[in-house]
Amino acid sequence: MATWQLDPMHSELLFKVKHLVISTVTGRFKDFNASLEAGQEDFSDAKISFSADVSSIDTNNGQRDEHLRSEDFFAAAAHPKMTFESTAFKKTGAGEYQLVGNLSIRGISKEVTLDVTYGGTMVDPYGNTKAGFELEGKILRKEFGLAWDAVTEAGGVVVSNEVKIVGNIQFAKQA
């Protein structure tokens, strides 16, 4: 069984949410960690775990970031971590997988499915074996207690319930 650890210098975890239903706001978590264990070279038996420091949220707007850390959204003081534990990593095609697992936000856990594309494995110039993955999926934020809502004077929704998750993840094989 090989153990792989996140290479944070070459990874990113983003989310995208519609604002006023006319444009998309992108945010990221600056502080997150992930590990992967697999016995098969094609990662078909992979077990994946992940955690993100909710207070590291960054949408390029300090006032909005503070609101996202508040009780209206992530309640970062009471629930400082967002976590994920895989229950299945199913190969669906050449380099294509479905990652199924339990995502926990604000103490609420729900099963989610993410689409994953395996980018390949390579040895870097320093002799480290790296594996790259892209992932994406969607969640409904209100299912995790991120229930703040507002409506414009015209009746439009300020923040969409649907949130896209996008990750570009590189793992380094551990000796």
Short mmCIF file of N, CA and C in Angstrom, two decimals:
data_model
loop_
_atom_site.label_atom_id
_atom_site.label_comp_id
_atom_site.label_asym_id
_atom_site.label_seq_id
_atom_site.Cartn_x
_atom_site.Cartn_y
_atom_site.Cartn_z
N MET A 1 0.86 -1.19 0.00
CA MET A 1 0.00 0.00 0.00
C MET A 1 0.89 1.24 0.00
N ALA A 2 0.73 2.09 -0.99
CA ALA A 2 1.52 3.32 -1.09
C ALA A 2 0.74 4.48 -0.46
N THR A 3 1.46 5.35 0.21
CA THR A 3 0.87 6.54 0.81
C THR A 3 1.34 7.76 0.03
N TRP A 4 0.40 8.62 -0.28
CA TRP A 4 0.66 9.85 -1.02
C TRP A 4 0.17 11.02 -0.18
N GLN A 5 0.94 12.11 -0.13
CA GLN A 5 0.55 13.32 0.60
C GLN A 5 0.39 14.49 -0.38
N LEU A 6 -0.51 15.36 -0.04
CA LEU A 6 -0.75 16.56 -0.86
C LEU A 6 0.53 17.36 -1.04
N ASP A 7 0.76 17.82 -2.26
CA ASP A 7 1.81 18.78 -2.55
C ASP A 7 1.12 20.14 -2.62
N PRO A 8 1.12 20.90 -1.50
CA PRO A 8 0.34 22.14 -1.47
C PRO A 8 0.85 23.22 -2.42
N MET A 9 2.11 23.15 -2.82
CA MET A 9 2.65 24.15 -3.74
C MET A 9 2.09 23.99 -5.15
N HIS A 10 1.54 22.80 -5.44
CA HIS A 10 1.03 22.53 -6.78
C HIS A 10 -0.42 22.07 -6.76
N SER A 11 -1.16 22.55 -5.79
CA SER A 11 -2.56 22.15 -5.63
C SER A 11 -3.42 23.36 -5.29
N GLU A 12 -4.70 23.25 -5.66
CA GLU A 12 -5.65 24.30 -5.29
C GLU A 12 -7.03 23.70 -5.11
N LEU A 13 -7.78 24.28 -4.19
CA LEU A 13 -9.16 23.87 -3.94
C LEU A 13 -10.03 25.10 -4.05
N LEU A 14 -10.90 25.09 -5.07
CA LEU A 14 -11.73 26.25 -5.38
C LEU A 14 -13.21 25.92 -5.24
N PHE A 15 -14.01 26.97 -5.08
CA PHE A 15 -15.45 26.83 -5.16
C PHE A 15 -15.96 27.99 -6.00
N LYS A 16 -17.08 27.75 -6.66
CA LYS A 16 -17.69 28.76 -7.52
C LYS A 16 -19.18 28.81 -7.22
N VAL A 17 -19.68 30.01 -7.02
CA VAL A 17 -21.10 30.17 -6.71
C VAL A 17 -21.65 31.38 -7.46
N LYS A 18 -22.86 31.22 -7.96
CA LYS A 18 -23.51 32.31 -8.70
C LYS A 18 -23.89 33.43 -7.73
N HIS A 19 -23.63 34.66 -8.15
CA HIS A 19 -24.03 35.85 -7.41
C HIS A 19 -25.04 36.59 -8.25
N LEU A 20 -26.21 36.84 -7.70
CA LEU A 20 -27.32 37.51 -8.39
C LEU A 20 -27.76 36.75 -9.65
N VAL A 21 -27.35 35.50 -9.75
CA VAL A 21 -27.67 34.61 -10.86
C VAL A 21 -27.09 35.10 -12.20
N ILE A 22 -26.27 36.13 -12.17
CA ILE A 22 -25.75 36.67 -13.43
C ILE A 22 -24.24 36.53 -13.57
N SER A 23 -23.56 36.29 -12.46
CA SER A 23 -22.11 36.14 -12.53
C SER A 23 -21.66 35.14 -11.48
N THR A 24 -20.42 34.72 -11.57
CA THR A 24 -19.88 33.71 -10.67
C THR A 24 -18.77 34.30 -9.83
N VAL A 25 -18.83 34.03 -8.53
CA VAL A 25 -17.75 34.39 -7.61
C VAL A 25 -16.94 33.14 -7.34
N THR A 26 -15.63 33.26 -7.43
CA THR A 26 -14.74 32.15 -7.17
C THR A 26 -14.00 32.40 -5.86
N GLY A 27 -13.90 31.36 -5.06
CA GLY A 27 -13.15 31.44 -3.82
C GLY A 27 -12.27 30.22 -3.69
N ARG A 28 -11.42 30.23 -2.69
CA ARG A 28 -10.53 29.11 -2.46
C ARG A 28 -10.23 28.97 -0.98
N PHE A 29 -9.73 27.81 -0.64
CA PHE A 29 -9.22 27.57 0.71
C PHE A 29 -7.71 27.55 0.60
N LYS A 30 -7.03 28.46 1.30
CA LYS A 30 -5.58 28.56 1.19
C LYS A 30 -4.88 27.48 2.00
N ASP A 31 -5.52 26.97 3.06
CA ASP A 31 -4.90 25.99 3.95
C ASP A 31 -5.72 24.71 3.94
N PHE A 32 -5.23 23.70 3.23
CA PHE A 32 -5.91 22.41 3.20
C PHE A 32 -4.88 21.30 3.08
N ASN A 33 -5.30 20.09 3.42
CA ASN A 33 -4.41 18.94 3.37
C ASN A 33 -5.19 17.74 2.85
N ALA A 34 -4.49 16.82 2.23
CA ALA A 34 -5.12 15.61 1.72
C ALA A 34 -4.10 14.49 1.70
N SER A 35 -4.59 13.28 1.81
CA SER A 35 -3.73 12.11 1.68
C SER A 35 -4.49 11.05 0.89
N LEU A 36 -3.72 10.16 0.29
CA LEU A 36 -4.27 9.10 -0.54
C LEU A 36 -3.46 7.84 -0.25
N GLU A 37 -4.16 6.73 -0.09
CA GLU A 37 -3.51 5.43 0.05
C GLU A 37 -4.04 4.53 -1.05
N ALA A 38 -3.12 3.85 -1.76
CA ALA A 38 -3.54 2.96 -2.84
C ALA A 38 -2.54 1.83 -2.99
N GLY A 39 -3.06 0.65 -3.26
CA GLY A 39 -2.23 -0.51 -3.55
C GLY A 39 -2.06 -0.72 -5.04
N GLN A 40 -3.02 -0.24 -5.83
CA GLN A 40 -3.00 -0.42 -7.28
C GLN A 40 -2.37 0.80 -7.95
N GLU A 41 -1.58 0.55 -8.99
CA GLU A 41 -0.93 1.66 -9.70
C GLU A 41 -1.92 2.57 -10.40
N ASP A 42 -3.11 2.04 -10.75
CA ASP A 42 -4.12 2.89 -11.40
C ASP A 42 -5.03 3.59 -10.39
N PHE A 43 -4.71 3.46 -9.11
CA PHE A 43 -5.42 4.12 -8.01
C PHE A 43 -6.86 3.64 -7.84
N SER A 44 -7.23 2.53 -8.47
CA SER A 44 -8.62 2.06 -8.44
C SER A 44 -9.07 1.64 -7.05
N ASP A 45 -8.14 1.42 -6.12
CA ASP A 45 -8.51 1.06 -4.75
C ASP A 45 -8.18 2.19 -3.76
N ALA A 46 -8.06 3.42 -4.26
CA ALA A 46 -7.61 4.54 -3.44
C ALA A 46 -8.58 4.87 -2.31
N LYS A 47 -8.02 5.21 -1.18
CA LYS A 47 -8.74 5.77 -0.04
C LYS A 47 -8.19 7.19 0.13
N ILE A 48 -9.10 8.16 0.16
CA ILE A 48 -8.70 9.56 0.14
C ILE A 48 -9.32 10.29 1.33
N SER A 49 -8.51 11.10 2.00
CA SER A 49 -9.04 11.95 3.06
C SER A 49 -8.53 13.37 2.84
N PHE A 50 -9.31 14.31 3.34
CA PHE A 50 -9.05 15.71 3.07
C PHE A 50 -9.58 16.54 4.23
N SER A 51 -8.91 17.64 4.53
CA SER A 51 -9.45 18.63 5.46
C SER A 51 -9.01 20.02 5.02
N ALA A 52 -9.86 20.99 5.28
CA ALA A 52 -9.55 22.38 4.96
C ALA A 52 -9.82 23.24 6.19
N ASP A 53 -8.95 24.19 6.42
CA ASP A 53 -9.13 25.17 7.48
C ASP A 53 -10.12 26.21 6.94
N VAL A 54 -11.33 26.22 7.51
CA VAL A 54 -12.38 27.11 7.03
C VAL A 54 -11.98 28.57 7.13
N SER A 55 -11.19 28.93 8.13
CA SER A 55 -10.80 30.34 8.28
C SER A 55 -9.85 30.79 7.18
N SER A 56 -9.33 29.86 6.37
CA SER A 56 -8.42 30.23 5.28
C SER A 56 -9.16 30.58 4.00
N ILE A 57 -10.48 30.69 4.08
CA ILE A 57 -11.29 31.00 2.89
C ILE A 57 -10.87 32.35 2.32
N ASP A 58 -10.80 32.42 0.99
CA ASP A 58 -10.34 33.63 0.32
C ASP A 58 -11.13 33.82 -0.97
N THR A 59 -11.94 34.89 -1.02
CA THR A 59 -12.69 35.22 -2.23
C THR A 59 -12.21 36.53 -2.84
N ASN A 60 -11.06 36.98 -2.39
CA ASN A 60 -10.48 38.24 -2.86
C ASN A 60 -11.29 39.45 -2.40
N ASN A 61 -12.02 39.28 -1.29
CA ASN A 61 -12.79 40.38 -0.71
C ASN A 61 -12.87 40.12 0.79
N GLY A 62 -12.13 40.87 1.58
CA GLY A 62 -12.03 40.65 3.02
C GLY A 62 -13.37 40.69 3.74
N GLN A 63 -14.23 41.64 3.38
CA GLN A 63 -15.54 41.75 4.03
C GLN A 63 -16.39 40.51 3.75
N ARG A 64 -16.39 40.04 2.51
CA ARG A 64 -17.14 38.84 2.16
C ARG A 64 -16.55 37.61 2.87
N ASP A 65 -15.21 37.54 2.94
CA ASP A 65 -14.57 36.41 3.61
C ASP A 65 -14.97 36.34 5.09
N GLU A 66 -15.02 37.49 5.75
CA GLU A 66 -15.46 37.52 7.16
C GLU A 66 -16.91 37.06 7.28
N HIS A 67 -17.77 37.47 6.35
CA HIS A 67 -19.16 37.03 6.37
C HIS A 67 -19.23 35.51 6.18
N LEU A 68 -18.41 34.96 5.28
CA LEU A 68 -18.41 33.51 5.06
C LEU A 68 -17.92 32.74 6.29
N ARG A 69 -17.04 33.34 7.08
CA ARG A 69 -16.56 32.69 8.32
C ARG A 69 -17.59 32.77 9.45
N SER A 70 -18.57 33.64 9.32
CA SER A 70 -19.54 33.91 10.39
C SER A 70 -20.57 32.79 10.52
N GLU A 71 -21.45 32.96 11.49
CA GLU A 71 -22.54 32.00 11.74
C GLU A 71 -23.50 31.90 10.55
N ASP A 72 -23.56 32.93 9.70
CA ASP A 72 -24.44 32.88 8.53
C ASP A 72 -24.02 31.78 7.55
N PHE A 73 -22.72 31.45 7.54
CA PHE A 73 -22.22 30.46 6.59
C PHE A 73 -21.46 29.35 7.33
N PHE A 74 -20.12 29.41 7.34
CA PHE A 74 -19.31 28.29 7.83
C PHE A 74 -19.21 28.17 9.34
N ALA A 75 -19.52 29.23 10.10
CA ALA A 75 -19.38 29.21 11.56
C ALA A 75 -17.99 28.70 11.94
N ALA A 76 -16.97 29.36 11.41
CA ALA A 76 -15.59 28.90 11.54
C ALA A 76 -15.12 28.76 12.99
N ALA A 77 -15.59 29.60 13.88
CA ALA A 77 -15.15 29.51 15.28
C ALA A 77 -15.60 28.19 15.90
N ALA A 78 -16.81 27.76 15.62
CA ALA A 78 -17.34 26.51 16.18
C ALA A 78 -16.98 25.29 15.35
N HIS A 79 -16.77 25.49 14.06
CA HIS A 79 -16.50 24.38 13.13
C HIS A 79 -15.29 24.76 12.24
N PRO A 80 -14.09 24.71 12.81
CA PRO A 80 -12.92 25.22 12.09
C PRO A 80 -12.46 24.39 10.89
N LYS A 81 -12.91 23.14 10.77
CA LYS A 81 -12.46 22.29 9.67
C LYS A 81 -13.63 21.79 8.84
N MET A 82 -13.38 21.68 7.56
CA MET A 82 -14.26 21.00 6.62
C MET A 82 -13.50 19.73 6.26
N THR A 83 -14.17 18.56 6.28
CA THR A 83 -13.45 17.31 6.05
C THR A 83 -14.16 16.45 5.01
N PHE A 84 -13.41 15.52 4.44
CA PHE A 84 -13.93 14.57 3.48
C PHE A 84 -13.22 13.24 3.69
N GLU A 85 -13.99 12.15 3.72
CA GLU A 85 -13.44 10.79 3.79
C GLU A 85 -14.09 9.98 2.68
N SER A 86 -13.26 9.37 1.82
CA SER A 86 -13.82 8.61 0.71
C SER A 86 -14.41 7.29 1.18
N THR A 87 -15.43 6.86 0.46
CA THR A 87 -16.01 5.53 0.66
C THR A 87 -15.84 4.68 -0.58
N ALA A 88 -15.56 5.32 -1.73
CA ALA A 88 -15.32 4.59 -2.99
C ALA A 88 -14.58 5.49 -3.96
N PHE A 89 -13.75 4.86 -4.78
CA PHE A 89 -13.05 5.53 -5.88
C PHE A 89 -13.20 4.61 -7.07
N LYS A 90 -14.22 4.88 -7.88
CA LYS A 90 -14.62 3.97 -8.95
C LYS A 90 -14.07 4.42 -10.29
N LYS A 91 -13.36 3.52 -10.97
CA LYS A 91 -12.86 3.82 -12.30
C LYS A 91 -14.04 3.75 -13.27
N THR A 92 -14.24 4.82 -14.05
CA THR A 92 -15.36 4.88 -14.98
C THR A 92 -14.91 4.91 -16.44
N GLY A 93 -13.61 5.03 -16.66
CA GLY A 93 -13.06 5.07 -18.00
C GLY A 93 -11.57 5.27 -17.93
N ALA A 94 -10.92 5.44 -19.06
CA ALA A 94 -9.48 5.65 -19.08
C ALA A 94 -9.14 6.97 -18.39
N GLY A 95 -8.54 6.88 -17.22
CA GLY A 95 -8.17 8.07 -16.45
C GLY A 95 -9.34 8.81 -15.84
N GLU A 96 -10.52 8.20 -15.84
CA GLU A 96 -11.72 8.85 -15.29
C GLU A 96 -12.24 8.05 -14.10
N TYR A 97 -12.64 8.76 -13.05
CA TYR A 97 -13.11 8.13 -11.82
C TYR A 97 -14.30 8.89 -11.26
N GLN A 98 -15.03 8.21 -10.39
CA GLN A 98 -16.00 8.88 -9.52
C GLN A 98 -15.52 8.67 -8.10
N LEU A 99 -15.36 9.76 -7.39
CA LEU A 99 -14.95 9.75 -5.99
C LEU A 99 -16.20 9.96 -5.15
N VAL A 100 -16.51 8.99 -4.30
CA VAL A 100 -17.69 9.07 -3.43
C VAL A 100 -17.19 9.10 -2.00
N GLY A 101 -17.81 9.94 -1.18
CA GLY A 101 -17.40 10.00 0.21
C GLY A 101 -18.29 10.92 1.00
N ASN A 102 -17.92 11.06 2.27
CA ASN A 102 -18.69 11.88 3.20
C ASN A 102 -18.00 13.22 3.41
N LEU A 103 -18.69 14.29 3.03
CA LEU A 103 -18.22 15.65 3.22
C LEU A 103 -18.88 16.20 4.47
N SER A 104 -18.08 16.77 5.35
CA SER A 104 -18.61 17.36 6.59
C SER A 104 -18.30 18.85 6.63
N ILE A 105 -19.36 19.64 6.77
CA ILE A 105 -19.26 21.09 6.90
C ILE A 105 -20.20 21.49 8.03
N ARG A 106 -19.73 22.32 8.95
CA ARG A 106 -20.55 22.78 10.09
C ARG A 106 -21.10 21.61 10.91
N GLY A 107 -20.37 20.49 10.96
CA GLY A 107 -20.82 19.34 11.73
C GLY A 107 -21.89 18.52 11.04
N ILE A 108 -22.21 18.85 9.80
CA ILE A 108 -23.21 18.12 9.03
C ILE A 108 -22.49 17.32 7.95
N SER A 109 -22.71 16.00 7.93
CA SER A 109 -22.07 15.13 6.94
C SER A 109 -23.09 14.65 5.92
N LYS A 110 -22.69 14.71 4.66
CA LYS A 110 -23.52 14.24 3.56
C LYS A 110 -22.62 13.51 2.57
N GLU A 111 -23.20 12.50 1.91
CA GLU A 111 -22.46 11.82 0.86
C GLU A 111 -22.44 12.69 -0.39
N VAL A 112 -21.28 12.81 -1.00
CA VAL A 112 -21.13 13.57 -2.23
C VAL A 112 -20.37 12.70 -3.24
N THR A 113 -20.58 13.01 -4.51
CA THR A 113 -19.88 12.33 -5.61
C THR A 113 -19.18 13.39 -6.43
N LEU A 114 -17.89 13.18 -6.66
CA LEU A 114 -17.08 14.10 -7.45
C LEU A 114 -16.51 13.36 -8.66
N ASP A 115 -16.45 14.04 -9.78
CA ASP A 115 -15.82 13.47 -10.98
C ASP A 115 -14.34 13.80 -10.93
N VAL A 116 -13.51 12.78 -11.19
CA VAL A 116 -12.07 12.95 -11.09
C VAL A 116 -11.41 12.52 -12.40
N THR A 117 -10.47 13.32 -12.86
CA THR A 117 -9.64 12.98 -14.01
C THR A 117 -8.21 12.83 -13.53
N TYR A 118 -7.64 11.67 -13.80
CA TYR A 118 -6.25 11.38 -13.44
C TYR A 118 -5.34 11.94 -14.52
N GLY A 119 -4.44 12.85 -14.14
CA GLY A 119 -3.57 13.48 -15.12
C GLY A 119 -2.31 12.70 -15.43
N GLY A 120 -1.98 11.74 -14.55
CA GLY A 120 -0.78 10.94 -14.77
C GLY A 120 0.15 10.97 -13.57
N THR A 121 1.20 10.18 -13.67
CA THR A 121 2.24 10.10 -12.65
C THR A 121 3.56 10.41 -13.32
N MET A 122 4.40 11.17 -12.60
CA MET A 122 5.67 11.63 -13.17
C MET A 122 6.68 11.76 -12.04
N VAL A 123 7.94 11.57 -12.37
CA VAL A 123 9.02 11.84 -11.41
C VAL A 123 9.51 13.26 -11.68
N ASP A 124 9.53 14.09 -10.62
CA ASP A 124 9.95 15.48 -10.79
C ASP A 124 11.48 15.58 -10.86
N PRO A 125 12.03 16.76 -11.12
CA PRO A 125 13.49 16.91 -11.24
C PRO A 125 14.26 16.55 -9.97
N TYR A 126 13.58 16.42 -8.85
CA TYR A 126 14.25 16.11 -7.58
C TYR A 126 14.11 14.64 -7.21
N GLY A 127 13.53 13.84 -8.11
CA GLY A 127 13.39 12.41 -7.86
C GLY A 127 12.14 12.01 -7.11
N ASN A 128 11.20 12.95 -6.91
CA ASN A 128 9.96 12.67 -6.21
C ASN A 128 8.90 12.20 -7.20
N THR A 129 8.17 11.15 -6.85
CA THR A 129 7.08 10.67 -7.70
C THR A 129 5.82 11.45 -7.37
N LYS A 130 5.22 12.05 -8.39
CA LYS A 130 4.03 12.89 -8.22
C LYS A 130 2.89 12.32 -9.06
N ALA A 131 1.67 12.49 -8.58
CA ALA A 131 0.46 12.11 -9.32
C ALA A 131 -0.49 13.30 -9.30
N GLY A 132 -1.10 13.56 -10.45
CA GLY A 132 -1.98 14.72 -10.57
C GLY A 132 -3.42 14.33 -10.88
N PHE A 133 -4.34 15.06 -10.26
CA PHE A 133 -5.77 14.80 -10.44
C PHE A 133 -6.51 16.14 -10.54
N GLU A 134 -7.56 16.15 -11.35
CA GLU A 134 -8.50 17.27 -11.37
C GLU A 134 -9.84 16.72 -10.91
N LEU A 135 -10.52 17.47 -10.07
CA LEU A 135 -11.83 17.02 -9.60
C LEU A 135 -12.83 18.14 -9.70
N GLU A 136 -14.10 17.72 -9.86
CA GLU A 136 -15.17 18.71 -9.86
C GLU A 136 -16.47 18.03 -9.46
N GLY A 137 -17.33 18.84 -8.91
CA GLY A 137 -18.64 18.36 -8.50
C GLY A 137 -19.47 19.52 -8.01
N LYS A 138 -20.65 19.20 -7.50
CA LYS A 138 -21.56 20.23 -7.01
C LYS A 138 -22.16 19.78 -5.69
N ILE A 139 -22.40 20.75 -4.83
CA ILE A 139 -23.15 20.50 -3.59
C ILE A 139 -24.22 21.58 -3.47
N LEU A 140 -25.17 21.32 -2.62
CA LEU A 140 -26.16 22.33 -2.25
C LEU A 140 -25.78 22.84 -0.87
N ARG A 141 -25.39 24.09 -0.78
CA ARG A 141 -24.83 24.64 0.46
C ARG A 141 -25.81 24.57 1.63
N LYS A 142 -27.09 24.73 1.36
CA LYS A 142 -28.08 24.73 2.45
C LYS A 142 -28.18 23.38 3.14
N GLU A 143 -27.83 22.28 2.43
CA GLU A 143 -27.84 20.96 3.04
C GLU A 143 -26.77 20.84 4.13
N PHE A 144 -25.79 21.73 4.11
CA PHE A 144 -24.70 21.72 5.09
C PHE A 144 -24.84 22.85 6.11
N GLY A 145 -26.01 23.48 6.17
CA GLY A 145 -26.25 24.53 7.15
C GLY A 145 -25.74 25.91 6.75
N LEU A 146 -25.30 26.08 5.53
CA LEU A 146 -24.87 27.39 5.03
C LEU A 146 -26.11 28.03 4.42
N ALA A 147 -27.01 28.47 5.28
CA ALA A 147 -28.38 28.78 4.87
C ALA A 147 -28.68 30.26 4.68
N TRP A 148 -27.71 31.15 4.87
CA TRP A 148 -27.98 32.58 4.72
C TRP A 148 -28.56 32.84 3.33
N ASP A 149 -29.56 33.69 3.29
CA ASP A 149 -30.21 34.05 2.04
C ASP A 149 -30.58 35.51 2.06
N ALA A 150 -30.62 36.08 0.90
CA ALA A 150 -31.14 37.43 0.72
C ALA A 150 -31.73 37.49 -0.68
N VAL A 151 -32.70 38.36 -0.83
CA VAL A 151 -33.37 38.52 -2.12
C VAL A 151 -33.27 40.00 -2.51
N THR A 152 -33.04 40.25 -3.77
CA THR A 152 -32.97 41.63 -4.24
C THR A 152 -34.39 42.23 -4.30
N GLU A 153 -34.45 43.53 -4.47
CA GLU A 153 -35.75 44.20 -4.58
C GLU A 153 -36.56 43.64 -5.74
N ALA A 154 -35.88 43.19 -6.78
CA ALA A 154 -36.56 42.65 -7.96
C ALA A 154 -36.93 41.17 -7.79
N GLY A 155 -36.60 40.61 -6.62
CA GLY A 155 -36.94 39.21 -6.35
C GLY A 155 -35.86 38.22 -6.73
N GLY A 156 -34.68 38.69 -7.11
CA GLY A 156 -33.58 37.79 -7.48
C GLY A 156 -32.83 37.27 -6.26
N VAL A 157 -32.26 36.09 -6.41
CA VAL A 157 -31.47 35.48 -5.34
C VAL A 157 -30.08 36.08 -5.35
N VAL A 158 -29.56 36.43 -4.14
CA VAL A 158 -28.24 37.02 -4.04
C VAL A 158 -27.15 35.96 -4.21
N VAL A 159 -27.30 34.83 -3.51
CA VAL A 159 -26.31 33.75 -3.56
C VAL A 159 -27.01 32.44 -3.90
N SER A 160 -26.54 31.76 -4.93
CA SER A 160 -27.12 30.48 -5.34
C SER A 160 -26.93 29.41 -4.26
N ASN A 161 -27.85 28.48 -4.21
CA ASN A 161 -27.73 27.32 -3.31
C ASN A 161 -26.68 26.34 -3.85
N GLU A 162 -26.57 26.25 -5.16
CA GLU A 162 -25.63 25.32 -5.78
C GLU A 162 -24.21 25.89 -5.77
N VAL A 163 -23.28 25.08 -5.31
CA VAL A 163 -21.87 25.47 -5.26
C VAL A 163 -21.06 24.45 -6.04
N LYS A 164 -20.26 24.93 -6.97
CA LYS A 164 -19.36 24.05 -7.73
C LYS A 164 -18.05 23.92 -6.95
N ILE A 165 -17.54 22.71 -6.90
CA ILE A 165 -16.26 22.44 -6.27
C ILE A 165 -15.29 22.06 -7.39
N VAL A 166 -14.11 22.67 -7.37
CA VAL A 166 -13.09 22.41 -8.37
C VAL A 166 -11.76 22.24 -7.65
N GLY A 167 -11.07 21.17 -7.94
CA GLY A 167 -9.76 20.95 -7.34
C GLY A 167 -8.74 20.53 -8.38
N ASN A 168 -7.56 21.07 -8.26
CA ASN A 168 -6.40 20.63 -9.03
C ASN A 168 -5.40 20.17 -7.99
N ILE A 169 -5.23 18.85 -7.91
CA ILE A 169 -4.52 18.26 -6.78
C ILE A 169 -3.31 17.47 -7.27
N GLN A 170 -2.18 17.73 -6.63
CA GLN A 170 -0.98 16.94 -6.90
C GLN A 170 -0.55 16.28 -5.60
N PHE A 171 -0.31 14.98 -5.69
CA PHE A 171 0.16 14.19 -4.54
C PHE A 171 1.61 13.80 -4.75
N ALA A 172 2.35 13.70 -3.66
CA ALA A 172 3.73 13.21 -3.68
C ALA A 172 3.77 11.86 -2.96
N LYS A 173 4.34 10.87 -3.63
CA LYS A 173 4.45 9.52 -3.05
C LYS A 173 5.46 9.57 -1.90
N GLN A 174 5.06 8.98 -0.78
CA GLN A 174 5.91 8.97 0.40
C GLN A 174 6.82 7.74 0.39
N ALA A 175 8.05 7.91 0.89
CA ALA A 175 9.03 6.80 0.89
C ALA A 175 8.59 5.70 1.86
#
